[in-house]
Amino acid sequence: MPRAGLTPERVVRVAADVADETGLERLTLATVAKRCGVSLPGLYKHVDGLDAVKRGIAMLAVEEMAARLAAAVAGVTGREALAELSAAYRGYAAAHPGRYAASVRAPAPGDAEHEAVSDRAIAVIASAFRGYRLEGGDLVHAIRMWRIACHGFASLERAAAFGLPESLDETFARIIDALDESFRS
Amino acid sequence: MPRAGLTPERVVRVAADVADETGLERLTLATVAKRCGVSLPGLYKHVDGLDAVKRGIAMLAVEEMAARLAAAVAGVTGREALAELSAAYRGYAAAHPGRYAASVRAPAPGDAEHEAVSDRAIAVIASAFRGYRLEGGDLVHAIRMWRIACHGFASLERAAAFGLPESLDETFARIIDALDESFRS
DNA sequence: AACTTCAAGTTAATAGCACTAACCTGAAAA
DNA sequence: TTTTCAGGTTAGTGCTATTAACTTGAAGTT
């Protein structure tokens, strides 16, 4: 009975990869266990069940996204920061659909650990918007509008909801324009 | 052995109600069968399995939404039409989360029946935008932008992604403003 | 070096799900 | 009156998550 050397982090990472490959809704602990080289119940020594794994994927994804977004806006401001931030968001969602889908679910109320990584990500976005000099409620609304636009785009892009030949990049660019215009007034 | 008087439409309707109550991802044929007063395998005399039921819910939802959107924009144009259309979209998604979630998935390629109801809904939206006098690609991009914004909003509103006390109605109004501004230029 | 302990595994068992197959039956059509 | 078949049934398969009870090997203790 050789030990597989598993840890909760490793299990979540494998699960995240499976989710990216097969879609979050088809993620199964059986597949994760197989890929970890362990029996299905063996996973429960490291992880509390499927829901806990999904929460883990969500936190992993938010952390990864926050890092990429931060890198994307390093050294730029204003409209350029908005464009880079959005492109990084779109890119991550497209490259990691399973992780991304998990990341959308908000932290459960009282889940301090999850809320912490979520807050860090929001801080990255807020600092990327500094060039617009938005204050208080204006900043909150701006962050919401940006996230709504990026999530809507990523979500519908993945759902293959755009059949027509018009360029998706062009649609994306127009959204950035509209947001930039709105944040400026 | 009394007949239950089921039809495919009735099964889909019951399933849609269950989806609204419990969430699409928790929709189960077992629940639907119970509510129809029939054994689980009995459903298969009317319906081809869970995926087919979800497709049915999607088509039902798109039809219902198209009807409500059309009613909402009857007799108005321009900015007012945009606002009414968006409010109706948001309202439907909030009132029927299961139906709405099913409706997001695009028709499978070659699924003419599904594509037909989808096209009818798009036609409603296009006619609501007539006041902006958009042509060709501009209209396509405008419809995409609108749907992205509405879907992003509805999706995140349901995911409880907005913890802060700022008014969601205010965020929604600002999105309408931004779209209206963008469509005008 | 021998002993103890316990984390990390195992197999077995339960329960819920989708789906298939084989059967039954009553009401309408011939 | 007989036949047919749509609309049901129960039984069975295979997948899933989860719990329980058992085993084992590696690390620490004496």
CSV table of C-alpha atoms (C1' of nucleotides) in Angstrom, one decimal:
chain,number,residue,atom,x,y,z
A,1,MET,CA,0.0,0.0,0.0
A,2,PRO,CA,2.3,2.8,-1.2
A,3,ARG,CA,1.4,6.3,-0.1
A,4,ALA,CA,0.4,8.6,-2.9
A,5,GLY,CA,1.7,11.7,-1.1
A,6,LEU,CA,-1.5,13.6,-1.5
A,7,THR,CA,-2.3,16.9,0.2
A,8,PRO,CA,-5.5,18.9,0.1
A,9,GLU,CA,-3.8,21.4,-2.2
A,10,ARG,CA,-2.7,18.7,-4.6
A,11,VAL,CA,-6.2,17.2,-4.7
A,12,VAL,CA,-7.8,20.6,-5.4
A,13,ARG,CA,-5.2,21.3,-8.2
A,14,VAL,CA,-5.9,18.0,-9.9
A,15,ALA,CA,-9.7,18.6,-9.6
A,16,ALA,CA,-9.2,22.1,-11.1
A,17,ASP,CA,-7.4,20.6,-14.1
A,18,VAL,CA,-10.2,18.0,-14.5
A,19,ALA,CA,-12.8,20.8,-14.3
A,20,ASP,CA,-11.0,22.8,-17.0
A,21,GLU,CA,-10.9,19.8,-19.2
A,22,THR,CA,-14.4,18.4,-18.7
A,23,GLY,CA,-16.4,21.4,-17.4
A,24,LEU,CA,-17.2,22.1,-13.8
A,25,GLU,CA,-20.6,20.4,-13.9
A,26,ARG,CA,-19.0,17.2,-15.1
A,27,LEU,CA,-16.3,17.2,-12.4
A,28,THR,CA,-16.5,14.0,-10.5
A,29,LEU,CA,-14.5,12.9,-7.5
A,30,ALA,CA,-14.2,9.5,-9.1
A,31,THR,CA,-12.1,11.0,-12.0
A,32,VAL,CA,-10.0,13.0,-9.5
A,33,ALA,CA,-9.3,9.9,-7.4
A,34,LYS,CA,-8.3,8.0,-10.5
A,35,ARG,CA,-5.9,10.7,-11.6
A,36,CYS,CA,-4.5,10.9,-8.1
A,37,GLY,CA,-3.9,7.2,-8.2
A,38,VAL,CA,-6.1,6.6,-5.2
A,39,SER,CA,-9.4,5.0,-4.4
A,40,LEU,CA,-12.4,7.4,-4.4
A,41,PRO,CA,-13.0,7.2,-0.6
A,42,GLY,CA,-9.3,7.8,-0.1
A,43,LEU,CA,-9.8,11.4,-1.2
A,44,TYR,CA,-11.8,12.0,1.9
A,45,LYS,CA,-8.7,11.8,4.0
A,46,HIS,CA,-7.7,15.1,2.4
A,47,VAL,CA,-10.9,16.8,1.4
A,48,ASP,CA,-14.4,17.1,2.7
A,49,GLY,CA,-16.4,16.1,-0.3
A,50,LEU,CA,-17.3,17.5,-3.7
A,51,ASP,CA,-18.6,20.8,-2.5
A,52,ALA,CA,-15.4,21.5,-0.5
A,53,VAL,CA,-13.4,20.7,-3.6
A,54,LYS,CA,-15.4,23.2,-5.6
A,55,ARG,CA,-14.8,25.8,-3.0
A,56,GLY,CA,-11.1,25.0,-3.2
A,57,ILE,CA,-11.1,25.4,-6.9
A,58,ALA,CA,-12.9,28.7,-6.5
A,59,MET,CA,-10.3,30.0,-4.2
A,60,LEU,CA,-7.5,28.8,-6.3
A,61,ALA,CA,-9.0,30.4,-9.4
A,62,VAL,CA,-9.6,33.7,-7.7
A,63,GLU,CA,-6.0,33.8,-6.5
A,64,GLU,CA,-4.6,32.9,-9.9
A,65,MET,CA,-6.8,35.5,-11.5
A,66,ALA,CA,-5.8,38.2,-9.0
A,67,ALA,CA,-2.2,37.5,-9.8
A,68,ARG,CA,-2.6,37.7,-13.5
A,69,LEU,CA,-4.8,40.8,-13.4
A,70,ALA,CA,-2.2,42.5,-11.1
A,71,ALA,CA,0.6,41.6,-13.6
A,72,ALA,CA,-1.5,42.8,-16.5
A,73,VAL,CA,-2.0,46.3,-15.1
A,74,ALA,CA,1.4,46.8,-13.7
A,75,GLY,CA,2.7,50.1,-14.9
A,76,VAL,CA,-0.3,51.3,-16.8
A,77,THR,CA,-3.3,53.5,-15.9
A,78,GLY,CA,-6.6,54.8,-17.2
A,79,ARG,CA,-8.0,53.4,-20.3
A,80,GLU,CA,-5.0,51.3,-21.0
A,81,ALA,CA,-5.2,49.7,-17.6
A,82,LEU,CA,-8.9,49.0,-18.2
A,83,ALA,CA,-8.1,47.3,-21.5
A,84,GLU,CA,-5.3,45.2,-20.1
A,85,LEU,CA,-7.3,44.2,-17.0
A,86,SER,CA,-10.2,43.1,-19.2
A,87,ALA,CA,-8.1,41.2,-21.6
A,88,ALA,CA,-6.5,39.3,-18.8
A,89,TYR,CA,-9.9,38.5,-17.3
A,90,ARG,CA,-11.2,37.2,-20.6
A,91,GLY,CA,-8.0,35.3,-21.3
A,92,TYR,CA,-8.1,33.5,-18.0
A,93,ALA,CA,-11.8,32.6,-18.3
A,94,ALA,CA,-11.1,31.1,-21.8
A,95,ALA,CA,-8.0,29.2,-20.8
A,96,HIS,CA,-9.5,27.8,-17.5
A,97,PRO,CA,-13.2,27.4,-18.0
A,98,GLY,CA,-13.7,25.0,-15.1
A,99,ARG,CA,-11.7,27.1,-12.7
A,100,TYR,CA,-13.5,30.2,-13.9
A,101,ALA,CA,-16.9,28.7,-13.5
A,102,ALA,CA,-16.1,27.8,-9.9
A,103,SER,CA,-14.8,31.3,-9.2
A,104,VAL,CA,-18.1,32.9,-10.0
A,105,ARG,CA,-19.9,31.6,-6.9
A,106,ALA,CA,-19.5,34.2,-4.1
A,107,PRO,CA,-18.0,33.1,-0.8
A,108,ALA,CA,-20.6,31.6,1.6
A,109,PRO,CA,-21.5,34.1,4.3
A,110,GLY,CA,-19.0,33.7,7.2
A,111,ASP,CA,-16.4,31.9,5.1
A,112,ALA,CA,-13.6,34.3,6.1
A,113,GLU,CA,-10.9,32.4,4.3
A,114,HIS,CA,-12.7,32.5,1.0
A,115,GLU,CA,-13.8,36.1,1.6
A,116,ALA,CA,-10.2,37.1,2.1
A,117,VAL,CA,-9.0,36.0,-1.3
A,118,SER,CA,-12.0,37.5,-2.8
A,119,ASP,CA,-11.2,40.8,-1.2
A,120,ARG,CA,-7.7,40.7,-2.4
A,121,ALA,CA,-8.9,40.3,-6.0
A,122,ILE,CA,-11.2,43.2,-5.6
A,123,ALA,CA,-8.4,45.3,-4.3
A,124,VAL,CA,-6.4,44.6,-7.4
A,125,ILE,CA,-9.3,45.8,-9.6
A,126,ALA,CA,-9.8,48.9,-7.5
A,127,SER,CA,-6.2,49.9,-7.8
A,128,ALA,CA,-6.3,49.3,-11.5
A,129,PHE,CA,-9.1,51.9,-11.7
A,130,ARG,CA,-7.2,54.5,-9.7
A,131,GLY,CA,-6.5,56.5,-12.9
A,132,TYR,CA,-10.2,57.3,-13.1
A,133,ARG,CA,-10.2,59.0,-9.7
A,134,LEU,CA,-13.5,57.5,-8.7
A,135,GLU,CA,-14.6,57.8,-5.1
A,136,GLY,CA,-16.9,55.9,-2.8
A,137,GLY,CA,-20.1,54.7,-4.5
A,138,ASP,CA,-18.8,55.6,-7.9
A,139,LEU,CA,-15.9,53.2,-7.5
A,140,VAL,CA,-18.2,50.5,-6.3
A,141,HIS,CA,-20.5,50.9,-9.3
A,142,ALA,CA,-17.6,51.0,-11.7
A,143,ILE,CA,-16.2,47.8,-10.4
A,144,ARG,CA,-19.6,46.1,-10.6
A,145,MET,CA,-20.1,47.4,-14.1
A,146,TRP,CA,-16.7,46.1,-15.2
A,147,ARG,CA,-17.2,42.7,-13.7
A,148,ILE,CA,-20.7,42.4,-15.1
A,149,ALA,CA,-19.4,43.2,-18.6
A,150,CYS,CA,-16.4,40.8,-18.3
A,151,HIS,CA,-18.4,38.0,-16.8
A,152,GLY,CA,-21.2,38.4,-19.3
A,153,PHE,CA,-18.8,38.3,-22.1
A,154,ALA,CA,-16.8,35.4,-20.9
A,155,SER,CA,-19.9,33.4,-19.9
A,156,LEU,CA,-21.6,33.9,-23.3
A,157,GLU,CA,-18.4,33.4,-25.2
A,158,ARG,CA,-18.1,30.0,-23.6
A,159,ALA,CA,-21.8,29.2,-24.1
A,160,ALA,CA,-21.2,29.7,-27.8
A,161,ALA,CA,-24.0,32.2,-27.8
A,162,PHE,CA,-22.5,34.3,-30.7
A,163,GLY,CA,-23.2,32.6,-34.0
A,164,LEU,CA,-22.8,35.5,-36.3
A,165,PRO,CA,-19.5,36.2,-38.1
A,166,GLU,CA,-18.9,39.6,-36.6
A,167,SER,CA,-15.7,39.8,-34.7
A,168,LEU,CA,-15.9,39.1,-31.0
A,169,ASP,CA,-12.7,41.1,-30.4
A,170,GLU,CA,-14.6,44.1,-31.9
A,171,THR,CA,-17.5,43.6,-29.6
A,172,PHE,CA,-15.1,43.4,-26.7
A,173,ALA,CA,-13.3,46.5,-27.8
A,174,ARG,CA,-16.6,48.4,-27.9
A,175,ILE,CA,-17.5,47.3,-24.4
A,176,ILE,CA,-14.2,48.7,-23.2
A,177,ASP,CA,-14.9,51.9,-25.0
A,178,ALA,CA,-18.3,52.2,-23.4
A,179,LEU,CA,-17.0,51.5,-19.9
A,180,ASP,CA,-14.1,54.0,-20.3
A,181,GLU,CA,-16.5,56.6,-21.5
A,182,SER,CA,-18.9,55.9,-18.6
A,183,PHE,CA,-16.1,56.0,-16.0
A,184,ARG,CA,-15.0,59.3,-17.2
A,185,SER,CA,-18.3,61.0,-16.6
B,1,MET,CA,-53.2,1.7,-13.5
B,2,PRO,CA,-54.8,5.1,-14.2
B,3,ARG,CA,-53.2,7.3,-16.9
B,4,ALA,CA,-51.6,10.5,-15.7
B,5,GLY,CA,-52.5,12.3,-18.9
B,6,LEU,CA,-48.9,13.5,-19.5
B,7,THR,CA,-47.5,15.1,-22.6
B,8,PRO,CA,-44.0,16.2,-23.4
B,9,GLU,CA,-45.0,19.8,-22.9
B,10,ARG,CA,-46.5,19.1,-19.4
B,11,VAL,CA,-43.4,17.3,-18.3
B,12,VAL,CA,-41.1,20.1,-19.5
B,13,ARG,CA,-43.4,22.6,-17.7
B,14,VAL,CA,-43.2,20.7,-14.5
B,15,ALA,CA,-39.4,20.3,-14.9
B,16,ALA,CA,-39.1,24.1,-15.4
B,17,ASP,CA,-41.0,24.8,-12.2
B,18,VAL,CA,-38.7,22.4,-10.3
B,19,ALA,CA,-35.7,24.0,-11.9
B,20,ASP,CA,-36.9,27.4,-10.7
B,21,GLU,CA,-37.4,26.2,-7.2
B,22,THR,CA,-34.3,24.1,-6.7
B,23,GLY,CA,-31.8,25.4,-9.3
B,24,LEU,CA,-31.2,23.9,-12.7
B,25,GLU,CA,-28.1,22.0,-11.5
B,26,ARG,CA,-30.2,20.2,-8.9
B,27,LEU,CA,-33.0,19.4,-11.3
B,28,THR,CA,-33.6,15.7,-11.2
B,29,LEU,CA,-35.9,13.5,-13.2
B,30,ALA,CA,-36.9,11.7,-10.0
B,31,THR,CA,-38.4,14.9,-8.6
B,32,VAL,CA,-40.2,15.6,-11.9
B,33,ALA,CA,-41.6,12.1,-12.0
B,34,LYS,CA,-42.8,12.4,-8.4
B,35,ARG,CA,-44.5,15.7,-9.1
B,36,CYS,CA,-46.1,14.3,-12.2
B,37,GLY,CA,-47.5,11.3,-10.2
B,38,VAL,CA,-45.6,8.8,-12.3
B,39,SER,CA,-42.6,6.5,-11.9
B,40,LEU,CA,-39.3,7.8,-13.0
B,41,PRO,CA,-39.0,5.5,-16.1
B,42,GLY,CA,-42.5,6.5,-17.0
B,43,LEU,CA,-41.2,9.9,-18.0
B,44,TYR,CA,-39.2,8.3,-20.8
B,45,LYS,CA,-42.5,7.7,-22.7
B,46,HIS,CA,-42.8,11.4,-23.2
B,47,VAL,CA,-39.2,12.7,-23.0
B,48,ASP,CA,-35.8,11.5,-24.1
B,49,GLY,CA,-33.9,12.0,-20.9
B,50,LEU,CA,-32.5,14.8,-18.7
B,51,ASP,CA,-30.7,16.6,-21.5
B,52,ALA,CA,-33.8,16.7,-23.7
B,53,VAL,CA,-35.8,18.1,-20.8
B,54,LYS,CA,-33.2,20.8,-20.3
B,55,ARG,CA,-33.4,21.7,-24.0
B,56,GLY,CA,-37.2,21.8,-23.6
B,57,ILE,CA,-36.8,24.2,-20.6
B,58,ALA,CA,-34.4,26.3,-22.6
B,59,MET,CA,-36.9,26.7,-25.5
B,60,LEU,CA,-39.8,27.3,-23.1
B,61,ALA,CA,-37.8,30.0,-21.4
B,62,VAL,CA,-36.7,31.7,-24.5
B,63,GLU,CA,-40.3,31.8,-25.8
B,64,GLU,CA,-41.6,33.2,-22.5
B,65,MET,CA,-38.8,35.8,-22.4
B,66,ALA,CA,-39.4,36.9,-26.0
B,67,ALA,CA,-43.1,37.4,-25.2
B,68,ARG,CA,-42.3,39.5,-22.1
B,69,LEU,CA,-39.7,41.5,-23.8
B,70,ALA,CA,-42.0,42.2,-26.7
B,71,ALA,CA,-44.7,43.3,-24.3
B,72,ALA,CA,-42.3,45.5,-22.4
B,73,VAL,CA,-41.2,47.5,-25.4
B,74,ALA,CA,-44.5,47.9,-27.1
B,75,GLY,CA,-45.1,51.5,-27.9
B,76,VAL,CA,-41.7,52.9,-26.7
B,77,THR,CA,-38.4,53.6,-28.5
B,78,GLY,CA,-34.9,54.7,-27.9
B,79,ARG,CA,-33.6,55.0,-24.5
B,80,GLU,CA,-36.9,54.2,-22.9
B,81,ALA,CA,-37.2,51.0,-24.9
B,82,LEU,CA,-33.7,50.0,-23.8
B,83,ALA,CA,-34.6,50.5,-20.2
B,84,GLU,CA,-37.9,48.6,-20.4
B,85,LEU,CA,-36.3,45.8,-22.3
B,86,SER,CA,-33.5,45.4,-19.8
B,87,ALA,CA,-35.8,45.6,-16.8
B,88,ALA,CA,-38.0,42.9,-18.3
B,89,TYR,CA,-34.9,40.7,-18.9
B,90,ARG,CA,-33.7,41.2,-15.4
B,91,GLY,CA,-37.1,40.6,-14.0
B,92,TYR,CA,-37.5,37.3,-15.8
B,93,ALA,CA,-34.1,36.0,-14.8
B,94,ALA,CA,-34.8,36.8,-11.2
B,95,ALA,CA,-38.3,35.4,-11.2
B,96,HIS,CA,-37.3,32.2,-13.0
B,97,PRO,CA,-33.7,31.4,-12.2
B,98,GLY,CA,-33.9,27.8,-13.4
B,99,ARG,CA,-35.6,28.5,-16.7
B,100,TYR,CA,-33.2,31.4,-17.2
B,101,ALA,CA,-30.1,29.3,-16.5
B,102,ALA,CA,-31.3,26.8,-19.1
B,103,SER,CA,-32.0,29.5,-21.6
B,104,VAL,CA,-28.4,30.6,-21.7
B,105,ARG,CA,-27.1,27.6,-23.4
B,106,ALA,CA,-27.0,28.2,-27.2
B,107,PRO,CA,-28.9,25.9,-29.5
B,108,ALA,CA,-26.9,22.9,-30.6
B,109,PRO,CA,-25.7,23.3,-34.2
B,110,GLY,CA,-28.3,21.9,-36.5
B,111,ASP,CA,-31.1,22.1,-33.9
B,112,ALA,CA,-33.5,24.0,-36.2
B,113,GLU,CA,-36.4,24.0,-33.8
B,114,HIS,CA,-34.3,25.5,-31.0
B,115,GLU,CA,-32.6,28.0,-33.3
B,116,ALA,CA,-36.0,29.2,-34.5
B,117,VAL,CA,-37.2,30.3,-31.1
B,118,SER,CA,-33.8,31.8,-30.5
B,119,ASP,CA,-34.0,33.8,-33.7
B,120,ARG,CA,-37.5,35.0,-32.8
B,121,ALA,CA,-36.2,36.4,-29.5
B,122,ILE,CA,-33.3,38.1,-31.2
B,123,ALA,CA,-35.8,39.7,-33.6
B,124,VAL,CA,-37.7,41.2,-30.7
B,125,ILE,CA,-34.5,42.7,-29.4
B,126,ALA,CA,-33.5,44.0,-32.8
B,127,SER,CA,-36.8,45.7,-33.2
B,128,ALA,CA,-36.6,47.3,-29.8
B,129,PHE,CA,-33.3,48.9,-30.9
B,130,ARG,CA,-34.8,50.4,-34.0
B,131,GLY,CA,-34.8,53.8,-32.5
B,132,TYR,CA,-31.0,53.9,-32.5
B,133,ARG,CA,-30.9,53.5,-36.2
B,134,LEU,CA,-28.1,51.0,-36.1
B,135,GLU,CA,-27.1,49.1,-39.2
B,136,GLY,CA,-25.4,45.9,-40.0
B,137,GLY,CA,-22.4,45.2,-37.8
B,138,ASP,CA,-23.3,48.0,-35.4
B,139,LEU,CA,-26.6,46.4,-34.7
B,140,VAL,CA,-25.0,43.0,-34.1
B,141,HIS,CA,-22.5,44.5,-31.7
B,142,ALA,CA,-25.1,46.5,-29.9
B,143,ILE,CA,-27.3,43.4,-29.3
B,144,ARG,CA,-24.3,41.5,-28.1
B,145,MET,CA,-23.3,44.3,-25.7
B,146,TRP,CA,-26.8,44.5,-24.4
B,147,ARG,CA,-27.1,40.8,-23.8
B,148,ILE,CA,-23.6,40.6,-22.2
B,149,ALA,CA,-24.6,43.4,-19.8
B,150,CYS,CA,-28.0,41.9,-18.9
B,151,HIS,CA,-26.7,38.4,-18.6
B,152,GLY,CA,-23.7,39.5,-16.6
B,153,PHE,CA,-25.9,41.4,-14.2
B,154,ALA,CA,-28.5,38.7,-13.8
B,155,SER,CA,-25.9,36.0,-13.4
B,156,LEU,CA,-23.9,37.8,-10.8
B,157,GLU,CA,-27.1,39.1,-9.0
B,158,ARG,CA,-28.1,35.4,-8.6
B,159,ALA,CA,-24.6,34.3,-7.5
B,160,ALA,CA,-24.9,36.9,-4.7
B,161,ALA,CA,-21.7,38.4,-5.9
B,162,PHE,CA,-22.6,41.9,-4.6
B,163,GLY,CA,-22.0,42.1,-0.9
B,164,LEU,CA,-21.7,45.9,-0.6
B,165,PRO,CA,-24.7,48.0,0.4
B,166,GLU,CA,-24.7,50.2,-2.7
B,167,SER,CA,-27.9,49.9,-4.6
B,168,LEU,CA,-28.1,47.3,-7.3
B,169,ASP,CA,-30.8,49.4,-9.1
B,170,GLU,CA,-28.3,52.2,-9.3
B,171,THR,CA,-25.7,50.0,-10.9
B,172,PHE,CA,-28.3,48.7,-13.3
B,173,ALA,CA,-29.3,52.3,-14.2
B,174,ARG,CA,-25.7,53.2,-14.9
B,175,ILE,CA,-25.3,50.3,-17.2
B,176,ILE,CA,-28.4,51.4,-19.2
B,177,ASP,CA,-26.9,54.9,-19.3
B,178,ALA,CA,-23.6,53.5,-20.6
B,179,LEU,CA,-25.2,51.4,-23.3
B,180,ASP,CA,-27.5,54.2,-24.4
B,181,GLU,CA,-24.5,56.5,-24.7
B,182,SER,CA,-22.6,54.0,-26.6
B,183,PHE,CA,-25.4,53.1,-29.0
B,184,ARG,CA,-25.8,56.8,-29.8
B,185,SER,CA,-22.2,57.2,-31.1
C,1,DA,C1',16.0,-2.1,18.6
C,2,DA,C1',11.4,-2.9,19.8
C,3,DC,C1',6.9,-0.8,20.6
C,4,DT,C1',3.3,2.4,19.9
C,5,DT,C1',0.6,5.4,17.4
C,6,DC,C1',-1.8,7.4,13.8
C,7,DA,C1',-2.2,9.3,9.2
C,8,DA,C1',-3.1,7.6,4.8
C,9,DG,C1',-4.7,4.3,2.7
C,10,DT,C1',-8.0,0.1,1.8
C,11,DT,C1',-12.6,-2.6,0.9
C,12,DA,C1',-17.5,-2.9,1.9
C,13,DA,C1',-21.9,-1.0,2.2
C,14,DT,C1',-25.7,2.5,1.6
C,15,DA,C1',-28.4,5.5,-1.0
C,16,DG,C1',-29.6,8.4,-5.0
C,17,DC,C1',-29.4,9.1,-9.8
C,18,DA,C1',-30.1,8.2,-15.2
C,19,DC,C1',-31.3,5.0,-18.1
C,20,DT,C1',-32.7,0.3,-20.4
C,21,DA,C1',-35.4,-3.8,-20.7
C,22,DA,C1',-39.2,-6.5,-20.2
C,23,DC,C1',-43.7,-6.7,-18.9
C,24,DC,C1',-48.7,-5.3,-18.3
C,25,DT,C1',-53.2,-3.2,-19.3
C,26,DG,C1',-57.0,-0.5,-20.6
C,27,DA,C1',-59.0,2.2,-24.0
C,28,DA,C1',-59.7,3.1,-28.6
C,29,DA,C1',-59.8,1.4,-33.4
C,30,DA,C1',-61.0,-2.3,-36.7
D,1,DT,C1',-65.6,-8.5,-30.1
D,2,DT,C1',-61.0,-8.7,-31.0
D,3,DT,C1',-56.7,-6.4,-31.7
D,4,DT,C1',-53.3,-3.1,-31.0
D,5,DC,C1',-50.4,0.0,-28.9
D,6,DA,C1',-49.6,4.2,-26.0
D,7,DG,C1',-48.8,4.9,-21.5
D,8,DG,C1',-47.8,3.0,-17.8
D,9,DT,C1',-45.4,-0.6,-14.5
D,10,DT,C1',-41.4,-3.2,-11.9
D,11,DA,C1',-36.7,-5.0,-12.2
D,12,DG,C1',-32.0,-4.5,-13.2
D,13,DT,C1',-27.4,-2.0,-14.5
D,14,DG,C1',-24.0,1.1,-13.7
D,15,DC,C1',-22.5,5.5,-12.2
D,16,DT,C1',-22.1,8.7,-8.4
D,17,DA,C1',-21.2,10.6,-3.3
D,18,DT,C1',-20.6,9.4,1.2
D,19,DT,C1',-19.8,6.7,5.6
D,20,DA,C1',-17.9,2.9,8.2
D,21,DA,C1',-14.8,-0.4,9.5
D,22,DC,C1',-10.5,-2.3,8.7
D,23,DT,C1',-5.2,-2.4,7.5
D,24,DT,C1',-0.6,-0.9,7.2
D,25,DG,C1',3.5,1.4,7.0
D,26,DA,C1',6.3,5.1,8.6
D,27,DA,C1',7.6,8.1,12.2
D,28,DG,C1',8.3,9.0,16.9
D,29,DT,C1',9.1,7.0,21.9
D,30,DT,C1',11.3,4.5,25.3
